[in-house]
Coordinates of C-alpha atoms and ligand atoms in Angstrom, one line a residue:
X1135 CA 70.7 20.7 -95.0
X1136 CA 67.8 20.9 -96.9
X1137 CA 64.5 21.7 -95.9
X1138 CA 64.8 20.2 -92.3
X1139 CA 61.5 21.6 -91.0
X1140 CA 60.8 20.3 -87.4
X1141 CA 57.7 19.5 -86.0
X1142 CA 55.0 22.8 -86.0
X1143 CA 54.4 25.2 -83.0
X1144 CA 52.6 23.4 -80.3
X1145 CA 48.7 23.1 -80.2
X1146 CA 47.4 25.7 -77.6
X1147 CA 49.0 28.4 -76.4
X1148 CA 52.6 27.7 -75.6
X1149 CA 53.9 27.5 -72.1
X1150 CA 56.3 30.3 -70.4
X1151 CA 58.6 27.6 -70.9
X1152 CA 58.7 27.5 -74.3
X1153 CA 58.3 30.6 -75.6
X1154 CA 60.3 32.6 -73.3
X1155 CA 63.9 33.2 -72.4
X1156 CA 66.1 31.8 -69.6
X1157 CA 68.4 33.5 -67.7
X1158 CA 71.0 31.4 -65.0
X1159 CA 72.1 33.5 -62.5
X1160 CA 75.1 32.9 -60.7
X1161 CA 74.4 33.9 -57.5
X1162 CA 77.9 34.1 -55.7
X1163 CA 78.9 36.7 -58.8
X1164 CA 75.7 38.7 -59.4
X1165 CA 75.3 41.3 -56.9
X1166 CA 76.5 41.4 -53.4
X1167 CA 74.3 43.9 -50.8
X1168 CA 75.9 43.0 -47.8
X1169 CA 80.0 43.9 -48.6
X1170 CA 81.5 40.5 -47.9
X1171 CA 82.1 40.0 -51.4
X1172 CA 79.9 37.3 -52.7
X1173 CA 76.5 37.7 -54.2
X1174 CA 73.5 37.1 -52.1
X1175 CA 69.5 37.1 -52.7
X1176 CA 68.4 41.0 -51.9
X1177 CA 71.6 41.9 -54.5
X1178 CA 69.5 39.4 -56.9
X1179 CA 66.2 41.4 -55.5
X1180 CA 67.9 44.7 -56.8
X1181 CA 68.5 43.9 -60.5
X1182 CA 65.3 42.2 -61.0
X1183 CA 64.4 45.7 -62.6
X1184 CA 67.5 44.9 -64.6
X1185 CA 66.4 41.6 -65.5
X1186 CA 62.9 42.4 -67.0
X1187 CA 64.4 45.1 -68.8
X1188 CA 66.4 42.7 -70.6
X1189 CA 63.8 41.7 -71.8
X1190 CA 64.2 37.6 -70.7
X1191 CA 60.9 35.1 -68.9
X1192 CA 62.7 33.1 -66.3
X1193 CA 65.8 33.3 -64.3
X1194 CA 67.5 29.9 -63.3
X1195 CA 69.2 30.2 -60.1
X1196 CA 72.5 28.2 -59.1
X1197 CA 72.7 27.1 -55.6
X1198 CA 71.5 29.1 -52.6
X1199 CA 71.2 26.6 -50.3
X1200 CA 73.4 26.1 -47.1
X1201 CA 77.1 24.3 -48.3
X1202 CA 80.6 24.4 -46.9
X1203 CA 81.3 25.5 -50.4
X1204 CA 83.6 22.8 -51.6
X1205 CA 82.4 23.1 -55.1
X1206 CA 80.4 26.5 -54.6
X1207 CA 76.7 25.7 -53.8
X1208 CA 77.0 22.4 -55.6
X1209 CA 77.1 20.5 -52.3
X1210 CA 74.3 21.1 -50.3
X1211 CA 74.2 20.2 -46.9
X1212 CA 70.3 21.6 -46.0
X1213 CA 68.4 21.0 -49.2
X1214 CA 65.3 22.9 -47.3
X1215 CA 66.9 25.9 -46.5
X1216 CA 69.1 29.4 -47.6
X1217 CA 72.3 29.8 -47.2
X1218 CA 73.3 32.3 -44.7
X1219 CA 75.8 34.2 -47.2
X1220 CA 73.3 34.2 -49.2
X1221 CA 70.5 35.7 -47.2
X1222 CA 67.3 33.8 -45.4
X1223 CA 64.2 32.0 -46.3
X1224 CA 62.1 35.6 -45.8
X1225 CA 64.7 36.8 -48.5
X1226 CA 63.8 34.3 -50.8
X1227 CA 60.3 34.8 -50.2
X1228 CA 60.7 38.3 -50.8
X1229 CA 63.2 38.3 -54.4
X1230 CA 60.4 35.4 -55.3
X1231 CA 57.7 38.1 -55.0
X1232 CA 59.3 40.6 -56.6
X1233 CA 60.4 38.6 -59.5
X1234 CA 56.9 37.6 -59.8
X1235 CA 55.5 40.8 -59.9
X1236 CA 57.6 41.4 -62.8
X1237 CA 56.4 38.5 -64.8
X1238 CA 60.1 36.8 -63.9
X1239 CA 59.5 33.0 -63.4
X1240 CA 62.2 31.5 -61.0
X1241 CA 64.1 28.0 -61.6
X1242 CA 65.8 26.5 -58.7
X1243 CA 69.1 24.6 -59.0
X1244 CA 68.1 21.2 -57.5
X1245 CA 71.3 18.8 -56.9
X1246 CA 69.3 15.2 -56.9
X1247 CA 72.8 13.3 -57.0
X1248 CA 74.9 14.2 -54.2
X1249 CA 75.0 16.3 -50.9
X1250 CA 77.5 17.6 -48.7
X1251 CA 79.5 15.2 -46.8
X1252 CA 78.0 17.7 -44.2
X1253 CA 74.6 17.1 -44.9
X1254 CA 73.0 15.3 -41.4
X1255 CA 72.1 12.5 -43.6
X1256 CA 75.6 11.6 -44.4
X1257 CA 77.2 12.5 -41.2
X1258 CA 74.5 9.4 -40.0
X1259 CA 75.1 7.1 -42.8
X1260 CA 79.3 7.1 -42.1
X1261 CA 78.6 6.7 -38.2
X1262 CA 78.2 3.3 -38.0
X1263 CA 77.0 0.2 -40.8
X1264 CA 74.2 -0.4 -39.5
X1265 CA 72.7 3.3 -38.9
X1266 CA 69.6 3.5 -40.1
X1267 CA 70.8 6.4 -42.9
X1268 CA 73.8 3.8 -44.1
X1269 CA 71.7 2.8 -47.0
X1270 CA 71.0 6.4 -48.3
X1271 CA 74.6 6.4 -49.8
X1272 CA 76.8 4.1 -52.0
X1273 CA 78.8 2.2 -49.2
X1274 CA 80.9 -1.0 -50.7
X1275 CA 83.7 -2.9 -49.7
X1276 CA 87.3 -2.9 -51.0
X1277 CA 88.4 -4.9 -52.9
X1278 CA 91.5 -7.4 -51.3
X1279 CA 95.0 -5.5 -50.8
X1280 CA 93.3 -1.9 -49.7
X1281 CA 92.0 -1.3 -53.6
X1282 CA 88.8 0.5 -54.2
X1283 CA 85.6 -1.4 -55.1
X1284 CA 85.6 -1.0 -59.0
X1285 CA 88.0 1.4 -61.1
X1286 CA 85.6 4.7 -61.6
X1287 CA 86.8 7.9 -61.8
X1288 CA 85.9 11.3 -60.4
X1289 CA 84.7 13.7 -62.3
X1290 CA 87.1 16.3 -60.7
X1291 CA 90.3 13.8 -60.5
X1292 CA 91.5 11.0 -58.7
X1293 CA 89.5 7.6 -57.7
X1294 CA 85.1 8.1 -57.4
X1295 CA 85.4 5.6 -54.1
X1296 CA 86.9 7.0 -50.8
X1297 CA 87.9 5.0 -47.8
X1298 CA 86.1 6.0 -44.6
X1299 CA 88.0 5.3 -41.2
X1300 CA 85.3 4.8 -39.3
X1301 CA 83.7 1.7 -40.8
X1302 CA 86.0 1.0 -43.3
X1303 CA 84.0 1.3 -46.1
X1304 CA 84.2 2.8 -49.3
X1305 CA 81.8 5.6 -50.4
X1306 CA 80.9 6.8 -53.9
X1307 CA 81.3 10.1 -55.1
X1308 CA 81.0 10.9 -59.1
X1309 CA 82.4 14.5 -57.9
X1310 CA 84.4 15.6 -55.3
X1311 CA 84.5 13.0 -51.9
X1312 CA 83.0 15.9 -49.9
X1313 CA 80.2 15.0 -52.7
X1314 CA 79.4 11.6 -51.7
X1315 CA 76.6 10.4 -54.2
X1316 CA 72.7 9.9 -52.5
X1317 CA 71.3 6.2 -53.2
X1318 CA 68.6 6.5 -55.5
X1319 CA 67.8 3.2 -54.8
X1320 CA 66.6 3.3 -51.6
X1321 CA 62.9 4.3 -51.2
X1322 CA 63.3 6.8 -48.8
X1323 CA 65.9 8.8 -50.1
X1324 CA 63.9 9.0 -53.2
X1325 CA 60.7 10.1 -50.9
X1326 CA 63.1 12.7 -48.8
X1327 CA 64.2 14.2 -51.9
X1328 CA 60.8 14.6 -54.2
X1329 CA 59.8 15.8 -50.7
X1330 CA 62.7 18.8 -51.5
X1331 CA 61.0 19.3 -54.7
X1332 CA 57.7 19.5 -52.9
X1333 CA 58.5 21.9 -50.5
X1334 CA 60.2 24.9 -52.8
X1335 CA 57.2 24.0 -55.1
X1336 CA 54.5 24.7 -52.1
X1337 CA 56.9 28.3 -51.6
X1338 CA 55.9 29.3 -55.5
X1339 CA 59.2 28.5 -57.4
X1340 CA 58.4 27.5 -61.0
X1341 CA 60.4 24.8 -62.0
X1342 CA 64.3 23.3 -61.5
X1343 CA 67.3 22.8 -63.1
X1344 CA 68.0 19.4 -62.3
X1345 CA 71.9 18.9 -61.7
X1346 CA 74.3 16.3 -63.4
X1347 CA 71.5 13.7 -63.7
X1348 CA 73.2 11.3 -66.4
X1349 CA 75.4 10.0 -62.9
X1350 CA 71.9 9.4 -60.5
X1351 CA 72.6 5.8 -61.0
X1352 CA 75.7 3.5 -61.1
X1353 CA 76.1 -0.4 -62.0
X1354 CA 75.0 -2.6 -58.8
X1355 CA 77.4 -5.2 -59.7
X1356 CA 80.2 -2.4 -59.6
X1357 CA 81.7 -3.5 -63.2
X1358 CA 85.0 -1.9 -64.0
X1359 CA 84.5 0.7 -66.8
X1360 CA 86.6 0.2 -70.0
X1361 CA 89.7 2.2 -70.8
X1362 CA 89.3 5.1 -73.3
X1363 CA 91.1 4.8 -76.5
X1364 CA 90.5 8.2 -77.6
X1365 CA 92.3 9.4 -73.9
X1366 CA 95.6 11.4 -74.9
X1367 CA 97.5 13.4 -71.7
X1368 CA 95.9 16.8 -71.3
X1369 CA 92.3 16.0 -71.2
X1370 CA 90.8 15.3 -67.9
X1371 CA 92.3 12.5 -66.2
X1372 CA 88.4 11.4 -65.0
X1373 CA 88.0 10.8 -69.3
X1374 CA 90.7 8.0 -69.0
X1375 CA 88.1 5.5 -68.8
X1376 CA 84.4 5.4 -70.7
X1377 CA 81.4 6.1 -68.2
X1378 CA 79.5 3.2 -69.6
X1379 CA 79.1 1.4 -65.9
X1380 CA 78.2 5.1 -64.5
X1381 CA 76.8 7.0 -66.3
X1382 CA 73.3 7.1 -68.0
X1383 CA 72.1 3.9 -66.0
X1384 CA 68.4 2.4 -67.1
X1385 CA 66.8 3.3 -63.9
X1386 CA 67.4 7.2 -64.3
X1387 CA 64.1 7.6 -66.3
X1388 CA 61.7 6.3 -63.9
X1389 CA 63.2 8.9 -61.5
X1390 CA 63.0 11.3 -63.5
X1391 CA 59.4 10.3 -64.4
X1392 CA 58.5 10.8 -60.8
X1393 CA 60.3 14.0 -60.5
X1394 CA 58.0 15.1 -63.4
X1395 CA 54.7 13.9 -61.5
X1396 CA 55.4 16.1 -58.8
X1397 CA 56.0 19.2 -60.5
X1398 CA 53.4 18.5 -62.8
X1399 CA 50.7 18.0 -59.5
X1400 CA 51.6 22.1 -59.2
X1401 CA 50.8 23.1 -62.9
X1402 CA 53.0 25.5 -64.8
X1403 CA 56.0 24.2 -63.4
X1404 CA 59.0 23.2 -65.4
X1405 CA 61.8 20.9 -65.0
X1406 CA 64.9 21.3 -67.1
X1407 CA 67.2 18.4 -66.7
X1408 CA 71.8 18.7 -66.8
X1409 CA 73.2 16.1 -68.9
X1410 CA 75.8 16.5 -71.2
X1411 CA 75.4 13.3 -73.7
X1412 CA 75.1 12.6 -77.6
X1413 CA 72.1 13.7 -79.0
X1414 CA 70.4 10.2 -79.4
X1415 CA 70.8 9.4 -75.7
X1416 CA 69.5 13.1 -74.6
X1417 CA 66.3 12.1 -76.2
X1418 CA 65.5 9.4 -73.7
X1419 CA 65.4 12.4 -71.1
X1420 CA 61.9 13.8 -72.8
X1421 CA 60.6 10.7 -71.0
X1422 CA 57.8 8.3 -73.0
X1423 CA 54.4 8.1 -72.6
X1424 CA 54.4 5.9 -69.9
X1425 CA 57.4 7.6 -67.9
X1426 CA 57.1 11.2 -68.3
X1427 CA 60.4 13.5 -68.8
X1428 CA 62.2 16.4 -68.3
X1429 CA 60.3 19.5 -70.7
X1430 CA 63.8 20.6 -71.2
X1431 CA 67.0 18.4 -71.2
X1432 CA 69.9 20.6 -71.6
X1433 CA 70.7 20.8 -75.3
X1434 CA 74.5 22.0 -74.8
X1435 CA 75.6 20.9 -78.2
X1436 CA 76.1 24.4 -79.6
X1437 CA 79.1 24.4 -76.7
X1438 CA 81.2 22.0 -78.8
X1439 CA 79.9 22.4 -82.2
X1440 CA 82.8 23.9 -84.1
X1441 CA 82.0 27.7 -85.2
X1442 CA 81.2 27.0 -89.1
X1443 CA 78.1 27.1 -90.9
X1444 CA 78.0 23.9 -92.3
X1445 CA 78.3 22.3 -88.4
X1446 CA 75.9 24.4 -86.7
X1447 CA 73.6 23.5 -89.7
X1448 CA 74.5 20.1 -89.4
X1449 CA 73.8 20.2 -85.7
X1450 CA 70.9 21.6 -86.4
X1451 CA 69.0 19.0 -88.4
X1452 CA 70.4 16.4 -86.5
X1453 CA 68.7 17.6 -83.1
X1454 CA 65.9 18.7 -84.6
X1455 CA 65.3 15.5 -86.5
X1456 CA 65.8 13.6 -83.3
X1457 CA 62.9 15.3 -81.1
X1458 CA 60.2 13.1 -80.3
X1459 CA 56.6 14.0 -81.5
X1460 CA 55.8 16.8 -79.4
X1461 CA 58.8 17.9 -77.6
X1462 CA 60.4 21.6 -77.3
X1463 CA 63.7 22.1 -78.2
X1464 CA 66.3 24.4 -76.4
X1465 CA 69.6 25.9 -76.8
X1466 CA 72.5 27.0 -74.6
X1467 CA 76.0 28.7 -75.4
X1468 CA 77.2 29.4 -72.0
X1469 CA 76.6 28.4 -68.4
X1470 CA 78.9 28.4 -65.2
X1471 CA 80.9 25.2 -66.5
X1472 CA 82.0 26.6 -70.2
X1473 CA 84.0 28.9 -71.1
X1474 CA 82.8 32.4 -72.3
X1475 CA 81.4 32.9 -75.4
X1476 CA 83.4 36.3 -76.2
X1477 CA 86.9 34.0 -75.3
X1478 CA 85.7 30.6 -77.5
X1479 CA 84.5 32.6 -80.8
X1480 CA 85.7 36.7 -80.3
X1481 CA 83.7 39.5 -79.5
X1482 CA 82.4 40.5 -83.0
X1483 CA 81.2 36.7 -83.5
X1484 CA 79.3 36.9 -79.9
X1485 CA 77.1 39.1 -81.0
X1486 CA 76.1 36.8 -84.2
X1487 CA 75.8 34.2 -81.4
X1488 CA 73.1 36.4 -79.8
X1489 CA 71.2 36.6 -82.7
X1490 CA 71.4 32.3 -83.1
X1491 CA 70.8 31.9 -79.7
X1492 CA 68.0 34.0 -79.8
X1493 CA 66.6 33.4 -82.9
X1494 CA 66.8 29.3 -82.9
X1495 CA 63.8 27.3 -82.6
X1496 CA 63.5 26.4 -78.7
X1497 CA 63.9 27.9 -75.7
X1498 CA 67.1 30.1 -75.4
X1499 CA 69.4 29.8 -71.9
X1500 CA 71.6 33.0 -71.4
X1501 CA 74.2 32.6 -69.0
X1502 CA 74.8 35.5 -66.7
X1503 CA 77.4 38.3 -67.9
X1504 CA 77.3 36.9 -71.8
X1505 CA 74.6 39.6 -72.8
X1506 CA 77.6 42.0 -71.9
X1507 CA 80.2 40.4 -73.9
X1508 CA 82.2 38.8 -70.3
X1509 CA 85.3 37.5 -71.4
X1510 CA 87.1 34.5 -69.4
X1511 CA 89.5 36.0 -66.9
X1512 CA 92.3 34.3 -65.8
X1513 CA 92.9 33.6 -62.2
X1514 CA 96.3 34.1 -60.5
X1515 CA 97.1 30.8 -59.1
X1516 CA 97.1 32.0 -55.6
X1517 CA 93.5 33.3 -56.2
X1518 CA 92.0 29.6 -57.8
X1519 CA 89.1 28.7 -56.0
X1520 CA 87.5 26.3 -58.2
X1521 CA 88.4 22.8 -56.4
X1522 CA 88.8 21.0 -60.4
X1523 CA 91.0 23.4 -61.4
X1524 CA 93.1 22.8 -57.6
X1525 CA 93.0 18.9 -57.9
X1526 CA 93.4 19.1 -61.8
X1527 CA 95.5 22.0 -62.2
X1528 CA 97.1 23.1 -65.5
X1529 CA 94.5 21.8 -68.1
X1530 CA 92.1 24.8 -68.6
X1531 CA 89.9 22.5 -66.6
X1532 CA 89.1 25.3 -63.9
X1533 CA 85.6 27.7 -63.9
X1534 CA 87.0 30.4 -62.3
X1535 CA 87.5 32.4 -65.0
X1536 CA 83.7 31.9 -66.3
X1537 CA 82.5 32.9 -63.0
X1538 CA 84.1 36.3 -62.2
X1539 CA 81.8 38.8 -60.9
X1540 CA 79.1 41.0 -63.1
X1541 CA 81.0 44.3 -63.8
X1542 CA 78.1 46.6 -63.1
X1543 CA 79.8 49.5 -63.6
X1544 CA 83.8 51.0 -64.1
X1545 CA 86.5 50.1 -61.4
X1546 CA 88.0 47.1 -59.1
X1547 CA 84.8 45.9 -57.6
X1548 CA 82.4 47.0 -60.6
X1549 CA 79.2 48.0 -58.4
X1550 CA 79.3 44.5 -57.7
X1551 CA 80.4 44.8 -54.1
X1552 CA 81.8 47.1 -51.5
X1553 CA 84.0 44.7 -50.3
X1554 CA 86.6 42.4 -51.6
X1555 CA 85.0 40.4 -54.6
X1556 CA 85.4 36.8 -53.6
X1557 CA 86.9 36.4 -57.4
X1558 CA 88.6 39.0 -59.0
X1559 CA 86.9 41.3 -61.8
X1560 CA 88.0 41.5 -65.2
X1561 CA 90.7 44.1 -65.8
X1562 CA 89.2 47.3 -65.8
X1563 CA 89.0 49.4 -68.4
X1564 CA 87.9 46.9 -71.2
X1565 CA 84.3 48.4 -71.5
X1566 CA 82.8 45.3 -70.3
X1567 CA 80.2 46.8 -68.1
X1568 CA 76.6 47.3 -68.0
X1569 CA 76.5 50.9 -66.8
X1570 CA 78.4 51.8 -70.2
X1571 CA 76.7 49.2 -72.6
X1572 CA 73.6 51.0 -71.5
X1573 CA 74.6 54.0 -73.2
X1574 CA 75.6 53.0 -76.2
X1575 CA 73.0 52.4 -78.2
X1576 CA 74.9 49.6 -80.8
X1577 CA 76.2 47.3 -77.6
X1578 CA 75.9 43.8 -77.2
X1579 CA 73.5 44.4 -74.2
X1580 CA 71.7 47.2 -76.6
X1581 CA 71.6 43.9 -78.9
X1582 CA 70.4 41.3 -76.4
X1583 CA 67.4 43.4 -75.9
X1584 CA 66.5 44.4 -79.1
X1585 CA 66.5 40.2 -80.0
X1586 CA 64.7 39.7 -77.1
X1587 CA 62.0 42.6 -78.0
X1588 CA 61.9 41.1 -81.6
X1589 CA 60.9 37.4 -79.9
X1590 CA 58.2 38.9 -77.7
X1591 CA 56.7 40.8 -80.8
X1592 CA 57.5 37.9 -83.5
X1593 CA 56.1 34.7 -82.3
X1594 CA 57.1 33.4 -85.2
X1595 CA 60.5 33.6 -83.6
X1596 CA 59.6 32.0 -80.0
X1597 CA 57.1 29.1 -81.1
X1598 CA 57.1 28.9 -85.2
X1599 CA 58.3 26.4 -86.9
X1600 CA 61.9 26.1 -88.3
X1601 CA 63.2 25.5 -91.9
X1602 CA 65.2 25.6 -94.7
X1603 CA 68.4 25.4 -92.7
X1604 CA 71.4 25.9 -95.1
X1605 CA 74.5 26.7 -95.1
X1606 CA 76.4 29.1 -97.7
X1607 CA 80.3 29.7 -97.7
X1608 CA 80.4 31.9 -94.3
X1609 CA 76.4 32.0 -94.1
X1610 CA 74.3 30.3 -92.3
X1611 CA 70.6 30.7 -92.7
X1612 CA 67.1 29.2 -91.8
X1613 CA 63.7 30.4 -91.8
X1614 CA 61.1 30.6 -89.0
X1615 CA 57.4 30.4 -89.7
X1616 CA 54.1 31.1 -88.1
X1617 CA 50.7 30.9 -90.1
X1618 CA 51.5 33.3 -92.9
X1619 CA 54.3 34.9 -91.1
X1620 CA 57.9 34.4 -92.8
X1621 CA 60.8 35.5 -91.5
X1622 CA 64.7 34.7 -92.9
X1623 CA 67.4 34.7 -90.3
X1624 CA 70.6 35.4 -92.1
X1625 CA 74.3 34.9 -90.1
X1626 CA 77.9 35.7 -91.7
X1627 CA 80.2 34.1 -89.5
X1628 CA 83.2 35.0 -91.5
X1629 CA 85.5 38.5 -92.0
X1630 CA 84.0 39.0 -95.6
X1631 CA 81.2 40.9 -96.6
X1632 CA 78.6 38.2 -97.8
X1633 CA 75.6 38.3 -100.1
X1634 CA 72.6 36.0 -99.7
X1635 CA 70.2 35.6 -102.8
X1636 CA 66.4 36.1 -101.7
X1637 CA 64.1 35.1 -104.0
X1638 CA 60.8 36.4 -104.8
X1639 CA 59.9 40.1 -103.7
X1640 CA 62.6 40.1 -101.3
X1641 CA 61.6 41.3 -97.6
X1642 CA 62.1 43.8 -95.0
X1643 CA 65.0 44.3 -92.6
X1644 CA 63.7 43.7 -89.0
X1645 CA 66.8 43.6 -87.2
X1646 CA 70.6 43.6 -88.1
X1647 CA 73.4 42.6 -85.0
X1648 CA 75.8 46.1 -86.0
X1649 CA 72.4 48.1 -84.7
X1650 CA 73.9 50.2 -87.1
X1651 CA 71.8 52.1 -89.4
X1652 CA 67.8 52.5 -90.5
X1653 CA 65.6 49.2 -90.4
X1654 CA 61.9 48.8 -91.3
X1655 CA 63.6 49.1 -95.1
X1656 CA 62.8 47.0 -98.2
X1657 CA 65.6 44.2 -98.8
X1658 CA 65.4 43.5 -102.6
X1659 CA 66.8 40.1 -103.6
X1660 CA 69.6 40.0 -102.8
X1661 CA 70.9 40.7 -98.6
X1662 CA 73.8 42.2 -98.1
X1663 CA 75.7 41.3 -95.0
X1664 CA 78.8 43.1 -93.7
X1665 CA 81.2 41.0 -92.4
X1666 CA 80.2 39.4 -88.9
X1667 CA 77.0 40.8 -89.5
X1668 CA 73.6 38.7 -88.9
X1669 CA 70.0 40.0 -90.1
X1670 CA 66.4 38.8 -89.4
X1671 CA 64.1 39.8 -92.7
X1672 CA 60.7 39.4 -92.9
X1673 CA 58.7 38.8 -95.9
Ligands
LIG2476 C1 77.0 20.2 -62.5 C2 77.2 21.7 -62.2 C3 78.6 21.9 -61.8 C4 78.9 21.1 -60.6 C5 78.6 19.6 -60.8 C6 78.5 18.8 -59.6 O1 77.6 19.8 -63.7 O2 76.8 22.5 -63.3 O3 78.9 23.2 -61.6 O4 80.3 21.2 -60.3 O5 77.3 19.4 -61.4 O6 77.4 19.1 -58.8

């Protein structure tokens, strides 16, 4: 691509939001205090020194809420409340603090679409038709013979309606049928949940990730979707049909535009929004000027994009030609529903990953474990917990594997937990651990904070502008510019040493990914990159 400079840095200073870094935490597999095995909030409390040392802005939280744990926090059944496994309200309170006292901003996971079939709002709404909660889910008739109302899919296998006894009605659930989906048309569901938003917002939390918000609304007239063409047996049985009936419905953007409003009413506060769609439709989610949107919707494009120069520079222009006026970009390589980054491109390409992640223009989201190197591990399938990869089994459909716990330090439980780790570690011994990345000064986690050092002192890297994307046999490069400030990020993603022409005086070597040897150096014009090898020059 040539030249594909996006719009400039924005006017002002930028927000947190924008020139800092993301962290998700997965809360279940951080760091348990209490020994029964799952992660909790004082365990999050007791590597927030951790956290800051890294070097990262914000830390978005997965689910603490209360849940019976069908699909692990993602069902909430008391959207105003913690947890108990994962501590109290006063612990909250108190991690919140003490993130804030280290400059940490904290992101909430906010699940708009669905509760727990436990939630006291759906345990009404299935007592009787005409309780006065019926209306806050989807409730339909069947269809003559015992069939469900339309043909959709669920997300995590097997038919999206489910037949209730009681009334004998069908619900709708775009995930699991303990998920059944909230009715974002009624008024008052929309008032109890920006209410939700209201009261974590009055506690001091700085923004949410807003879950799986593409499937908020589904066709009122319940129209079949069409079969998939492109379906072949191994993918997930939910793709047999396309989503065009349920997901990314009109009326999404006007409640997203009031989601904004009330988070906006706070100041500072961002809202980041989970949809996994094509580019062109992702940009509807930045709202318009009557309908404000999401700062952030998800870019999760880099997930899928093959691993070649030529497609990540592709990719690039594409979404950054696609931004409206004004509008931050982000990027994410790994989150709680992907595989790891080490297991989809190798170890010695992660750490070229770091440096695109981190040097990109847009905010960066860094799953937990990934600044380590955290590898997928395979489950036993006596130990699968994750209810797709039990109703779907077989496929590679399951998240187990990306959500083992953080190996802290050497052995079975990895200073994660004194008791038995509700997942089970990594086997030992591969070096994957923090305590031993610490001290070695060229590790991936020695490398995460040196990027994320090099963003704080280089605004040119956090909020410039970004240019001159190419790509060169195994190289991909781009430039990122502030005022007079130019600097060249240069990645081999092949085996072979690489050479990259600079013109002009040539520049000097900020940062290379081996963290191995002098920089500060003079670069003449020509940079030579070993193979796997990324630099940042500066001219
Ligand atoms: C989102 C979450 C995923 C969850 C699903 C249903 O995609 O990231 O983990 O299972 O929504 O809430």
């Amino acid at each position: 691509m040539q030249d594909g400079a996006g719009p400039d840095a924005p006017s002002g200073s930028p927000a947190w939001w924008q020139a800092g870094a993301i962290y998700q935490i997965y809360p279940r597999s951080f760091q348990d205090s209490n020994g029964d095995g799952v992660g909790d909030l004082a365990g999050i409390s007791a590597r927030l020194d951790y956290l800051a040392e890294l070097g990262v802005d914000a830390v978005w939280i997965s689910p603490v809420y209360p849940s019976p744990m069908a699909d692990f926090g993602y069902d909430v059944s008391d959207y105003c409340s913690i947890g108990p496994r994962f501590g109290t309200l006063a612990d909250f309170d108190a991690m919140l603090a003490a993130a804030h006292a280290r400059n940490l901003k904290v992101i909430l996971d906010y699940v708009p679409n669905h509760s727990s079939d436990r939630h006291p709002w759906f345990e009404q709404s299935r007592s009787s038709r005409d309780n006065p909660k019926r209306d806050w889910y989807v409730w339909r008739d069947g269809k003559p013979g015992g069939e469900p109302p339309s043909n959709w899919l669920s997300e995590f296998g097997g038919p999206a309606w489910t037949r209730d006894e009681t009334t004998n009605q069908w619900y709708y659930h775009a995930y699991l049928p303990s998920q059944p989906d909230l009715n974002w048309r009624n008024p008052q569901v929309r008032q109890a949940m920006l209410d939700v938003l209201r009261f974590w917002l009055d506690r001091g939390v700085d923004g949410f990730r807003v879950d799986a918000i593409h499937h908020l609304f589904e066709d009122e007239a319940l129209r079949d979707n069409p079969a998939n063409p492109d379906w072949r047996p191994g993918m997930s049985p939910a793709r047999r049909v396309v989503r065009v009936h349920t997901m990314d419905q009109p009326e999404v953007q006007d409640v997203v535009a009031a989601m904004r409003r009330v988070a906006d009413a706070y100041g500072g506060r961002v809202l980041i929004g989970e949809a996994y769609l094509p580019i062109p439709r992702m940009m509807a989610y930045y709202g318009r000027p009557d309908a404000p949107g999401f700062q952030l919707p998800f870019n999760f494009h880099l997930l899928s994009a093959p691993w070649t120069p030529a497609a990540i520079a592709a990719l690039i222009g594409e979404y950054e030609a696609a931004l409206p006026f004004g509008a931050w970009p982000n990027w994410v390589l790994g989150n709680h529903d992907r595989s790891r980054l080490a297991s989809r491109i190798g170890p010695a390409q992660a750490r070229v990953a770091a440096m695109l992640l981190l040097t990109l223009r847009g905010t960066p989201t860094i799953y937990q474990g990934e600044e380590i190197g955290m590898v997928d591990v395979q489950i036993p399938p006596a130990l699968v917990k994750d209810p797709w990869e039990r109703r779907v089994p077989g496929l590679g459909l399951g998240r187990d594997p990306v959500r083992t716990p953080m190996p802290w330090k050497c052995g079975p439980k990895g200073g994660f937990t004194t008791g038995e780790p509700w997942l089970p570690l990594g086997p030992a011994g591969t070096g994957i651990t923090v305590a031993g990345q610490e001290r070695d000064p060229r590790s991936l986690l020695a490398l995460y904070r040196a990027l994320l050092r090099l963003r704080r002192t280089e605004p040119a890297l956090s909020v410039g502008s970004i240019g001159n994307v190419r790509a060169s046999g195994s190289v991909l490069s781009y430039q990122r510019q502030l005022g007079a400030r130019t600097l060249l990020v240069a990645l081999n993603l092949g085996n072979e040493p690489q050479t990259r022409t600079l013109h002009g005086a040539g520049g000097r070597l900020l940062l290379s990914s081996t963290l191995d040897g002098p920089v500060g150096h003079h670069v003449d014009d020509a940079l030579r990159l070993g193979p796997n090898e990324g630099a940042v020059v500066a001219f």
